[in-house]
Coordinates of C-alpha atoms and ligand atoms in Angstrom, one line a residue:
M1 CA 45.0 234.8 241.6
A2 CA 42.5 232.4 243.1
H3 CA 42.2 228.9 241.8
A4 CA 38.6 228.2 242.8
T5 CA 37.7 225.5 240.3
S6 CA 37.9 222.4 242.4
A7 CA 41.3 220.8 241.9
P8 CA 41.4 217.3 240.4
S9 CA 41.4 214.8 243.2
A10 CA 43.8 211.8 243.4
T11 CA 41.3 209.5 241.8
P12 CA 39.2 212.0 239.7
T13 CA 35.7 211.2 238.8
G14 CA 33.3 213.0 236.4
P15 CA 34.9 215.3 233.8
Y16 CA 38.2 215.6 235.7
A17 CA 38.9 211.9 235.0
Y18 CA 39.9 213.4 231.6
F19 CA 43.3 214.5 233.1
D20 CA 44.0 210.9 234.2
G21 CA 43.4 209.5 230.7
D22 CA 46.2 208.1 228.6
D23 CA 48.3 210.5 226.6
D24 CA 46.6 209.7 223.3
A25 CA 43.0 210.0 224.7
K26 CA 43.8 213.4 226.3
A27 CA 45.2 214.7 223.1
R28 CA 42.3 213.5 220.9
G29 CA 39.3 214.2 223.2
L30 CA 37.7 217.4 224.3
F31 CA 37.6 218.4 228.0
Q32 CA 34.4 220.3 228.8
L33 CA 32.6 221.4 232.0
V34 CA 29.7 223.4 230.6
R35 CA 27.7 222.6 227.4
E36 CA 26.9 225.1 224.7
D37 CA 23.4 225.7 226.2
G38 CA 24.9 226.6 229.6
T39 CA 24.1 223.3 231.4
A40 CA 26.8 221.7 233.5
V41 CA 28.3 218.4 232.2
D42 CA 28.4 217.3 235.8
D43 CA 27.0 219.6 238.6
A44 CA 29.2 218.0 241.2
A45 CA 32.3 218.9 239.3
L46 CA 31.5 222.6 239.6
A47 CA 30.2 222.5 243.2
A48 CA 33.3 224.1 244.6
L49 CA 33.5 226.9 241.9
D50 CA 33.9 230.3 243.5
R51 CA 31.1 232.7 242.7
E52 CA 33.5 235.7 242.6
L53 CA 35.9 234.0 240.3
A54 CA 33.1 233.1 237.9
R55 CA 31.9 236.7 237.9
R56 CA 35.4 238.0 237.3
L57 CA 35.8 235.6 234.4
F58 CA 32.5 236.9 233.0
E59 CA 33.6 240.6 233.4
G60 CA 37.0 239.9 231.8
M61 CA 35.4 238.4 228.8
V62 CA 32.9 241.2 228.4
R63 CA 35.7 243.8 228.7
I64 CA 37.6 242.2 225.8
R65 CA 34.4 242.1 223.6
V66 CA 33.6 245.8 224.4
T67 CA 37.2 247.0 223.9
D68 CA 37.6 245.2 220.6
A69 CA 34.3 246.7 219.2
R70 CA 35.4 250.2 220.1
M71 CA 38.9 249.8 218.7
M72 CA 37.6 248.3 215.4
A73 CA 35.3 251.3 215.1
L74 CA 38.3 253.6 215.6
Q75 CA 40.2 251.8 212.9
R76 CA 37.3 252.1 210.5
Q77 CA 37.2 255.8 211.3
G78 CA 40.9 256.1 210.4
R79 CA 41.8 257.1 213.9
I80 CA 44.2 254.1 214.4
G81 CA 46.1 252.2 211.7
F82 CA 45.4 248.5 212.5
Y83 CA 43.5 246.3 214.9
G84 CA 43.3 242.5 215.5
E85 CA 40.2 241.4 217.4
A86 CA 39.7 238.3 219.6
V87 CA 35.9 238.0 219.2
G88 CA 34.7 234.5 220.1
Q89 CA 38.0 233.7 221.8
E90 CA 37.5 235.5 225.1
A91 CA 37.0 232.3 227.1
A92 CA 40.4 230.9 226.1
I93 CA 42.0 234.2 226.9
V94 CA 40.4 235.0 230.2
G95 CA 40.2 231.4 231.4
S96 CA 43.9 231.0 231.1
A97 CA 44.7 234.5 232.4
A98 CA 42.9 233.9 235.6
V99 CA 45.3 231.1 236.4
T100 CA 48.4 233.1 236.1
Q101 CA 50.0 234.5 239.3
K102 CA 51.8 237.8 239.8
E103 CA 55.3 236.5 239.5
D104 CA 54.6 234.4 236.4
W105 CA 55.6 235.6 232.9
I106 CA 53.4 235.8 229.9
V107 CA 54.7 235.4 226.3
P108 CA 51.7 236.1 224.0
A109 CA 50.9 235.8 220.4
L110 CA 48.5 238.1 218.5
R111 CA 45.2 237.7 220.4
E112 CA 46.1 237.7 224.1
A113 CA 46.0 241.4 225.0
G114 CA 43.1 240.4 227.2
V115 CA 45.5 238.3 229.3
G116 CA 47.5 241.5 229.8
L117 CA 44.4 243.5 230.7
Y118 CA 43.3 240.8 233.1
R119 CA 46.7 240.9 234.8
G120 CA 46.7 244.7 235.2
L121 CA 47.8 246.2 231.9
T122 CA 45.8 249.5 232.0
L123 CA 43.4 250.4 229.2
D124 CA 45.3 253.6 228.9
S125 CA 48.6 251.9 228.3
Y126 CA 47.0 249.4 225.9
I127 CA 45.4 252.2 223.9
A128 CA 48.5 254.4 224.0
Q129 CA 50.4 251.6 222.3
I130 CA 47.7 251.3 219.6
F131 CA 47.9 255.1 218.9
G132 CA 51.7 254.9 219.1
N133 CA 51.5 258.2 221.1
A134 CA 54.0 259.8 223.4
A135 CA 52.6 257.8 226.4
D136 CA 53.3 254.5 224.6
P137 CA 55.9 252.5 226.5
T138 CA 57.3 251.3 223.1
K139 CA 57.5 254.9 221.9
G140 CA 55.4 254.4 218.8
R141 CA 57.9 252.0 217.3
Q142 CA 55.7 248.9 217.2
M143 CA 52.7 248.4 215.0
P144 CA 49.4 248.6 216.9
C145 CA 48.2 245.7 219.0
H146 CA 51.7 245.0 220.4
P147 CA 51.3 246.0 224.0
C148 CA 53.7 245.2 226.7
D149 CA 53.7 245.6 230.5
R150 CA 56.9 245.1 232.4
E151 CA 55.2 245.5 235.8
N152 CA 52.8 242.7 235.1
H153 CA 55.3 240.5 233.2
Y154 CA 53.6 240.7 229.9
V155 CA 56.1 240.5 227.1
V156 CA 55.4 242.3 223.8
M157 CA 54.0 239.9 221.3
S158 CA 56.1 238.6 218.4
S159 CA 55.0 239.8 215.0
C160 CA 56.9 236.9 213.5
V161 CA 54.7 233.9 214.0
S162 CA 56.0 231.4 216.6
T163 CA 59.4 233.0 217.3
Q164 CA 58.0 233.7 220.8
I165 CA 57.6 230.0 221.7
P166 CA 61.3 229.2 222.2
H167 CA 61.4 232.4 224.3
A168 CA 58.7 231.1 226.5
V169 CA 60.4 227.8 227.0
G170 CA 63.8 229.5 227.5
I171 CA 62.3 231.7 230.2
A172 CA 60.9 228.6 231.9
M173 CA 64.2 226.8 231.7
A174 CA 65.8 229.8 233.4
M175 CA 63.1 229.7 236.1
K176 CA 63.9 226.1 236.7
I177 CA 67.7 226.7 236.9
K178 CA 67.1 229.5 239.4
G179 CA 64.8 227.3 241.5
D180 CA 61.8 229.7 241.2
R181 CA 58.3 228.4 241.7
K182 CA 57.2 230.5 238.8
V183 CA 55.5 229.5 235.5
C184 CA 55.9 230.8 232.0
F185 CA 52.8 230.9 229.9
G186 CA 53.5 230.8 226.1
Y187 CA 50.7 231.4 223.6
M188 CA 50.4 230.6 219.9
G189 CA 47.8 230.1 217.2
D190 CA 47.0 226.9 215.2
G191 CA 49.1 228.3 212.3
G192 CA 52.0 228.8 214.7
T193 CA 52.3 225.1 215.2
S194 CA 53.4 224.7 211.6
E195 CA 56.5 226.8 212.2
G196 CA 59.9 225.3 212.9
D197 CA 60.2 227.3 216.1
F198 CA 57.2 225.5 217.6
H199 CA 58.9 222.1 217.2
V200 CA 62.3 223.3 218.5
A201 CA 60.5 224.8 221.5
L202 CA 58.4 221.7 222.2
N203 CA 61.4 219.5 222.0
F204 CA 63.3 221.7 224.5
A205 CA 60.2 221.8 226.8
G206 CA 60.0 218.0 226.8
V207 CA 63.7 217.4 227.4
S208 CA 64.2 220.2 230.0
K209 CA 60.9 219.5 231.9
A210 CA 60.7 223.3 232.2
P211 CA 57.8 224.9 234.1
V212 CA 56.0 226.1 231.0
V213 CA 52.4 226.0 230.0
L214 CA 52.1 226.3 226.2
I215 CA 48.7 227.3 225.0
C216 CA 47.5 227.0 221.4
Q217 CA 44.3 228.9 220.6
N218 CA 43.1 226.8 217.8
N219 CA 40.7 229.2 216.1
Q220 CA 40.7 227.0 213.0
W221 CA 42.1 229.8 210.7
A222 CA 45.5 231.3 210.0
I223 CA 44.5 234.3 208.0
S224 CA 43.0 232.5 204.9
T225 CA 44.4 229.0 205.6
P226 CA 41.9 226.7 207.3
G227 CA 42.9 224.1 209.8
S228 CA 42.2 221.3 207.3
V229 CA 45.2 222.3 205.2
Q230 CA 47.3 223.6 208.0
S231 CA 48.2 220.2 209.4
A232 CA 47.7 216.5 208.7
A233 CA 47.8 215.7 212.4
A234 CA 44.4 214.5 213.7
T235 CA 44.5 217.2 216.4
I236 CA 46.9 220.0 217.2
A237 CA 47.3 218.6 220.8
L238 CA 48.8 215.4 219.4
K239 CA 51.9 217.4 218.3
G240 CA 52.8 217.7 222.0
V241 CA 52.7 213.9 222.5
G242 CA 55.5 213.3 220.0
Y243 CA 57.8 215.5 222.1
G244 CA 56.9 213.8 225.4
V245 CA 54.9 216.8 226.5
E246 CA 51.6 216.0 228.2
A247 CA 48.9 217.5 225.9
L248 CA 45.3 218.3 226.7
R249 CA 42.6 219.2 224.2
V250 CA 40.0 221.5 225.7
D251 CA 36.8 223.2 224.6
G252 CA 38.2 226.7 224.3
N253 CA 34.8 228.3 224.4
D254 CA 34.1 226.9 227.8
V255 CA 35.8 229.3 230.1
L256 CA 35.4 227.1 233.2
A257 CA 37.0 224.1 231.4
V258 CA 39.8 226.3 230.2
H259 CA 40.4 227.5 233.7
A260 CA 40.4 224.0 235.2
A261 CA 42.7 222.6 232.5
V262 CA 45.2 225.5 232.8
T263 CA 45.0 225.3 236.6
Y264 CA 46.0 221.6 236.3
A265 CA 48.9 222.5 234.0
A266 CA 50.1 225.4 236.1
D267 CA 50.0 223.5 239.3
K268 CA 51.9 220.7 237.7
A269 CA 54.6 223.1 236.5
R270 CA 54.8 224.8 239.9
R271 CA 55.3 221.4 241.5
G272 CA 58.3 220.8 239.2
D273 CA 56.5 218.2 237.1
G274 CA 57.2 219.8 233.8
P275 CA 55.4 221.3 230.8
T276 CA 51.9 220.9 229.4
F277 CA 50.7 221.7 225.9
L278 CA 47.0 222.7 225.6
E279 CA 45.0 223.0 222.5
L280 CA 42.0 225.3 223.2
L281 CA 39.5 224.7 220.4
T282 CA 37.7 227.9 219.4
Y283 CA 36.9 229.9 216.3
R284 CA 38.1 233.1 214.8
V285 CA 34.7 234.8 214.5
S286 CA 36.2 238.1 213.4
A287 CA 38.4 238.8 210.4
H288 CA 42.1 238.0 210.9
S289 CA 42.6 241.7 211.4
S290 CA 41.3 245.0 210.2
S291 CA 43.2 244.4 206.9
D292 CA 41.3 241.2 206.1
D293 CA 37.9 240.3 204.6
P294 CA 37.1 236.6 205.4
S295 CA 34.0 236.5 203.3
R296 CA 36.4 236.3 200.4
Y297 CA 37.7 232.8 201.4
R298 CA 35.3 231.1 203.9
D299 CA 31.7 230.2 204.4
E300 CA 30.4 232.8 206.9
A301 CA 27.3 230.7 207.6
V302 CA 29.7 228.6 209.7
T303 CA 31.0 231.7 211.4
E304 CA 27.4 232.6 212.3
V305 CA 27.0 229.3 214.3
W306 CA 30.1 230.1 216.4
K307 CA 29.0 233.7 216.8
G308 CA 25.6 232.6 218.0
Q309 CA 25.0 229.3 219.8
R310 CA 28.7 228.7 220.4
D311 CA 29.5 232.2 221.8
P312 CA 31.6 231.8 224.9
I313 CA 30.1 234.8 226.7
R314 CA 26.6 233.6 226.1
R315 CA 27.5 230.2 227.5
L316 CA 28.9 231.5 230.8
E317 CA 26.0 233.9 231.0
A318 CA 23.5 231.1 230.7
Y319 CA 25.3 229.0 233.3
L320 CA 25.6 231.9 235.8
I321 CA 22.0 232.8 235.4
K322 CA 20.9 229.1 236.0
R323 CA 23.1 229.1 239.1
G324 CA 21.6 232.3 240.4
W325 CA 25.0 234.2 240.2
L326 CA 24.0 236.6 237.5
E327 CA 20.7 238.3 236.6
A328 CA 19.2 238.7 233.2
G329 CA 20.2 242.2 231.9
E330 CA 23.3 242.4 234.1
R331 CA 25.5 241.8 231.0
E332 CA 24.1 244.8 229.2
A333 CA 24.7 247.0 232.2
L334 CA 28.2 245.7 232.6
A335 CA 29.0 246.3 228.9
T336 CA 27.7 249.8 229.2
K337 CA 29.9 250.5 232.2
L338 CA 33.0 248.9 230.6
E339 CA 32.4 250.9 227.4
V340 CA 32.5 254.1 229.3
D341 CA 36.0 253.1 230.6
V342 CA 37.2 252.4 227.1
R343 CA 35.8 255.6 225.7
D344 CA 37.4 257.6 228.5
A345 CA 40.8 256.0 227.9
I346 CA 40.5 256.6 224.2
A347 CA 39.7 260.3 224.8
R348 CA 42.7 260.7 227.1
Q349 CA 45.1 258.9 224.8
E350 CA 44.0 260.4 221.5
A351 CA 44.7 263.9 223.0
I352 CA 48.3 263.1 223.7
G353 CA 49.7 263.0 220.2
A354 CA 52.8 261.4 218.7
P355 CA 56.1 261.1 220.3
E356 CA 58.8 263.7 219.6
L357 CA 60.6 262.9 216.4
S358 CA 63.9 263.2 218.3
T359 CA 63.0 260.0 220.3
L360 CA 63.5 258.1 217.1
I361 CA 67.2 257.9 217.8
D362 CA 66.9 257.2 221.5
D363 CA 68.0 253.8 222.9
V364 CA 70.3 253.0 220.0
F365 CA 73.6 254.3 221.3
E366 CA 74.4 256.1 224.6
E367 CA 75.5 259.0 222.4
P368 CA 73.8 259.1 219.0
T369 CA 76.3 258.8 216.1
W370 CA 76.7 261.7 213.6
L371 CA 74.9 259.5 211.0
L372 CA 71.8 259.1 213.2
R373 CA 71.9 262.9 214.0
E374 CA 72.1 263.7 210.3
Q375 CA 69.2 261.3 209.5
L376 CA 67.1 262.9 212.3
A377 CA 67.8 266.4 210.9
A378 CA 66.8 265.3 207.4
V379 CA 63.5 263.9 208.7
T380 CA 62.8 266.9 210.9
D381 CA 63.4 269.3 208.0
A382 CA 61.2 267.3 205.6
P383 CA 58.2 269.2 204.2
R384 CA 55.3 269.2 206.6
A385 CA 52.9 267.3 204.2
R386 CA 55.3 264.3 204.2
N387 CA 55.8 264.4 208.0
P388 CA 52.5 263.5 209.8
H389 CA 54.4 263.4 213.1
Q390 CA 54.6 267.2 213.1
H391 CA 50.8 267.4 213.2
G392 CA 50.0 265.0 216.1
T393 CA 48.9 261.4 215.9
F394 CA 49.7 259.5 212.8
S395 CA 47.0 257.2 211.6
G396 CA 48.6 255.7 208.5
T397 CA 47.4 252.2 207.7
S398 CA 49.6 249.1 208.1
H399 CA 49.0 245.6 206.9
K400 CA 49.4 242.3 208.6
Ligands
TPP501 C1 56.9 233.9 210.2 C2 55.7 234.6 209.8 N1 55.1 234.2 208.7 C3 53.9 234.8 208.3 C4 53.4 235.8 208.9 C5 52.1 236.5 208.4 N2 51.1 236.1 209.4 C6 50.7 236.9 210.4 S1 49.5 236.2 211.4 C7 49.5 234.8 210.4 C8 48.6 233.7 210.7 C9 48.7 233.2 212.1 O1 47.7 232.2 212.3 P1 47.6 231.6 213.7 O2 48.9 231.2 214.2 O3 46.6 230.5 213.6 O4 47.1 232.7 214.7 P2 45.7 233.5 214.6 O5 45.9 234.7 213.7 O6 44.7 232.6 214.0 O7 45.4 234.0 216.0 C10 50.4 234.9 209.4 C11 50.6 233.9 208.4 C12 54.1 236.3 210.0 N3 53.7 237.4 210.7 N4 55.2 235.7 210.5
MG502 MG1 44.6 230.6 214.0

């Protein structure tokens, strides 16, 4: 996809000078291009920004917001079992997604379905997976919010926090060995950086100089654990420095800053100059998931600030309006149009129903063993009340 944010020059000035800072300064600072009120930090730095890209970023963010709202409503109505929103984190998701190229690979964590959607994962496929219906590519075997998309190189997320980060680095190491000019993008949350897998992965990334862009969405919460007790490091980005991996700390609610920083990292990886670790500072405005109530453990007055004046969609909207690239009221019209798309996809997918029970034993052995056949027969013969799959879509609850 296009990289229209002006590339950092050899001797960068203005905000881009950030990328030329020393390792410690980059990992402790905060790269920003647009302030909370929608004014540019430096107009010249955004002079080369492409209008169409800026509008695509805006649309991508609004699509996530609208989709999340509909899916949460479905969960509350008992029509799906589980949902994890990304409200307030849309800039980190879309700003990075827009940098990825078709041949790259994406290894996500919990909140990056929007990256898949931006790359071409269809709403129908996404929603089919959430219903776990017969059209779901994973045949209803994953809990909801675990989409995957082979065609668009979007790997299914890992439920086990951080186990995906060594995979991302390993994929990038393979790309390097094969001499591909591809990049692997690996995502994680702030909590994920406390897991052993994170440290193993960062070490391998540093030593192998693999073409990997590791992106931490620091939303300041890991379920009920706040950042302040998650890590004693002054910033998450500093953890990269210890492994010899260049680290950038970026305002994750500034989509143009995210896009510029991830462009810098991806270009570097494509040139063969190795990995980058990015901390995108944001906030988990929503609950951890549909199974969580954050008012039990945090001050929601803080959340209101991030939900209001720090909202990433509002920030880009204000900037685009100031630049004459968006009109007041366009956002509402766009949201209405995108919501129709989501509602239509929900209607199509809800009508499909659950996969055949017999598919339970597919993909295990070429010929199912007698034991699997016997188990399938036992499930198939179970009383109807205990077997919701005989009645269509199963909307049991799951916890995470
Ligand atoms: C290895 C492991 N431990 C615990 C969990 C339970 N769990 C699921 S998500 C989560 C918090 C993740 O926090 P973070 O990495 O910050 O991501 P966020 O949810 O904020 O996006 C935990 C502890 C898990 N899924 N896997
Ligand atoms: Mg988190």
